[in-house]
Short mmCIF file of C-alpha atoms in Angstrom, two decimals:
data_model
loop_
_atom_site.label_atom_id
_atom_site.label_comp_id
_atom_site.label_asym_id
_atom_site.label_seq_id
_atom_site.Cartn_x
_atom_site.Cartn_y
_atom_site.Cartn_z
CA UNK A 1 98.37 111.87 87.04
CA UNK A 2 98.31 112.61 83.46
CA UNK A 3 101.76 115.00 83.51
CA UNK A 4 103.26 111.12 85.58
CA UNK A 5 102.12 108.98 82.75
CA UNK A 6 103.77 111.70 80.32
CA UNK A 7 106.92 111.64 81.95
CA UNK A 8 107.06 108.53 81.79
CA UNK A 9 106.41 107.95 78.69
CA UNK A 10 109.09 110.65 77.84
CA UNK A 11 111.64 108.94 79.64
CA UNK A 12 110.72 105.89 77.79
CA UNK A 13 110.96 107.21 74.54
CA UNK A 14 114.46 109.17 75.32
CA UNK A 15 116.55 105.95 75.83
CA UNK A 16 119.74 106.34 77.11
CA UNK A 17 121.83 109.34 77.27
CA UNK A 18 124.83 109.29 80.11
CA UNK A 19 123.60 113.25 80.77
CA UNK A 20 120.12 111.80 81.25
CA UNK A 21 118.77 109.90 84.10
CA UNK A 22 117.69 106.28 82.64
CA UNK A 23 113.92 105.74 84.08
CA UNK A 24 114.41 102.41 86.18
CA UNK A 25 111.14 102.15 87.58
CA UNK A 26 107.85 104.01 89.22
CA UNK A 27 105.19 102.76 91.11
CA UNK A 28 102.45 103.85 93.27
CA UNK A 29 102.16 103.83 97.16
CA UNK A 30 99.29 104.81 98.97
CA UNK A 31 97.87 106.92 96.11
CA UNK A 32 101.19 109.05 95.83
CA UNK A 33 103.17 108.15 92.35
CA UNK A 34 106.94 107.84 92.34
CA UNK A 35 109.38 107.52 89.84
CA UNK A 36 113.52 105.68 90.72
CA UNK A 37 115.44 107.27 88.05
CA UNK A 38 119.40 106.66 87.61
CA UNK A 39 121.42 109.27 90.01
CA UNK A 40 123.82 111.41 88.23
CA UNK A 41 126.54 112.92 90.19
CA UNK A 42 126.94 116.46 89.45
CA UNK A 43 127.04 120.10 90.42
CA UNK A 44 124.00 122.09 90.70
CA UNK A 45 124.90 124.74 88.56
CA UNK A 46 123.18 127.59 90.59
CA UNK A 47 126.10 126.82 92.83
CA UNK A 48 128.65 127.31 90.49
CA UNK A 49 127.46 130.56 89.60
CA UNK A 50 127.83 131.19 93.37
CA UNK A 51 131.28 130.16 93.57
CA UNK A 52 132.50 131.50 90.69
CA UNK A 53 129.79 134.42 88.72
CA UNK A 54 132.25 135.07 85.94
CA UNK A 55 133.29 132.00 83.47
CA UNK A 56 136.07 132.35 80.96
CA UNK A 57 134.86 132.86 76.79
CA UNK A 58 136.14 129.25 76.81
CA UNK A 59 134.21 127.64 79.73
CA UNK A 60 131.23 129.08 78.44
CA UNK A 61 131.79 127.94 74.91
CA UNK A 62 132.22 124.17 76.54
CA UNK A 63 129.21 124.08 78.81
CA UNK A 64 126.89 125.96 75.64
CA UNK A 65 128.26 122.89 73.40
CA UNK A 66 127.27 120.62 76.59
CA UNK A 67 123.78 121.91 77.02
CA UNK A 68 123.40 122.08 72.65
CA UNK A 69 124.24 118.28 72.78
CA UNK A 70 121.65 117.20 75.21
CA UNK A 71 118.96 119.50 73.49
CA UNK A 72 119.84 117.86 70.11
CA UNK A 73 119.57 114.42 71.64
CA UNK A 74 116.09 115.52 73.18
CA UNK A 75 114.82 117.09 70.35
#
């Protein structure tokens, strides 16, 4: 319960970021707790690697700068 409220409360305090799901609501059903967050289309990137192991010095410079971006907007 405690690591719910947190999120929560995390999401909350984030705002918006269009590489973040926006929290749009939880709520709690028959003692289970749920959380509706924004769905972000996307690529699992586990599958990627699959598809293609090896990424170009470029590609990887783009998708460090991605992931750098997000931290500094979590952080």
């Amino acid at each position: 319960r405690d690591r719910f409220d947190r999120e929560i409360e995390v999401l909350r305090d984030l705002g918006q970021h269009d590489r973040i799901p926006s929290l749009l609501d939880f709520f709690v059903e028959s003692g289970e707790r749920y959380l509706v967050q924004e769905f972000i289309d996307g690529r699992v990137l586990s599958k990627e690697l699959e598809e293609k192991p090896k990424f170009s010095e470029i590609q990887i410079l783009i998708f460090l700068k991605n992931i750098i971006e997000i931290l500094s907007f979590v952080h």
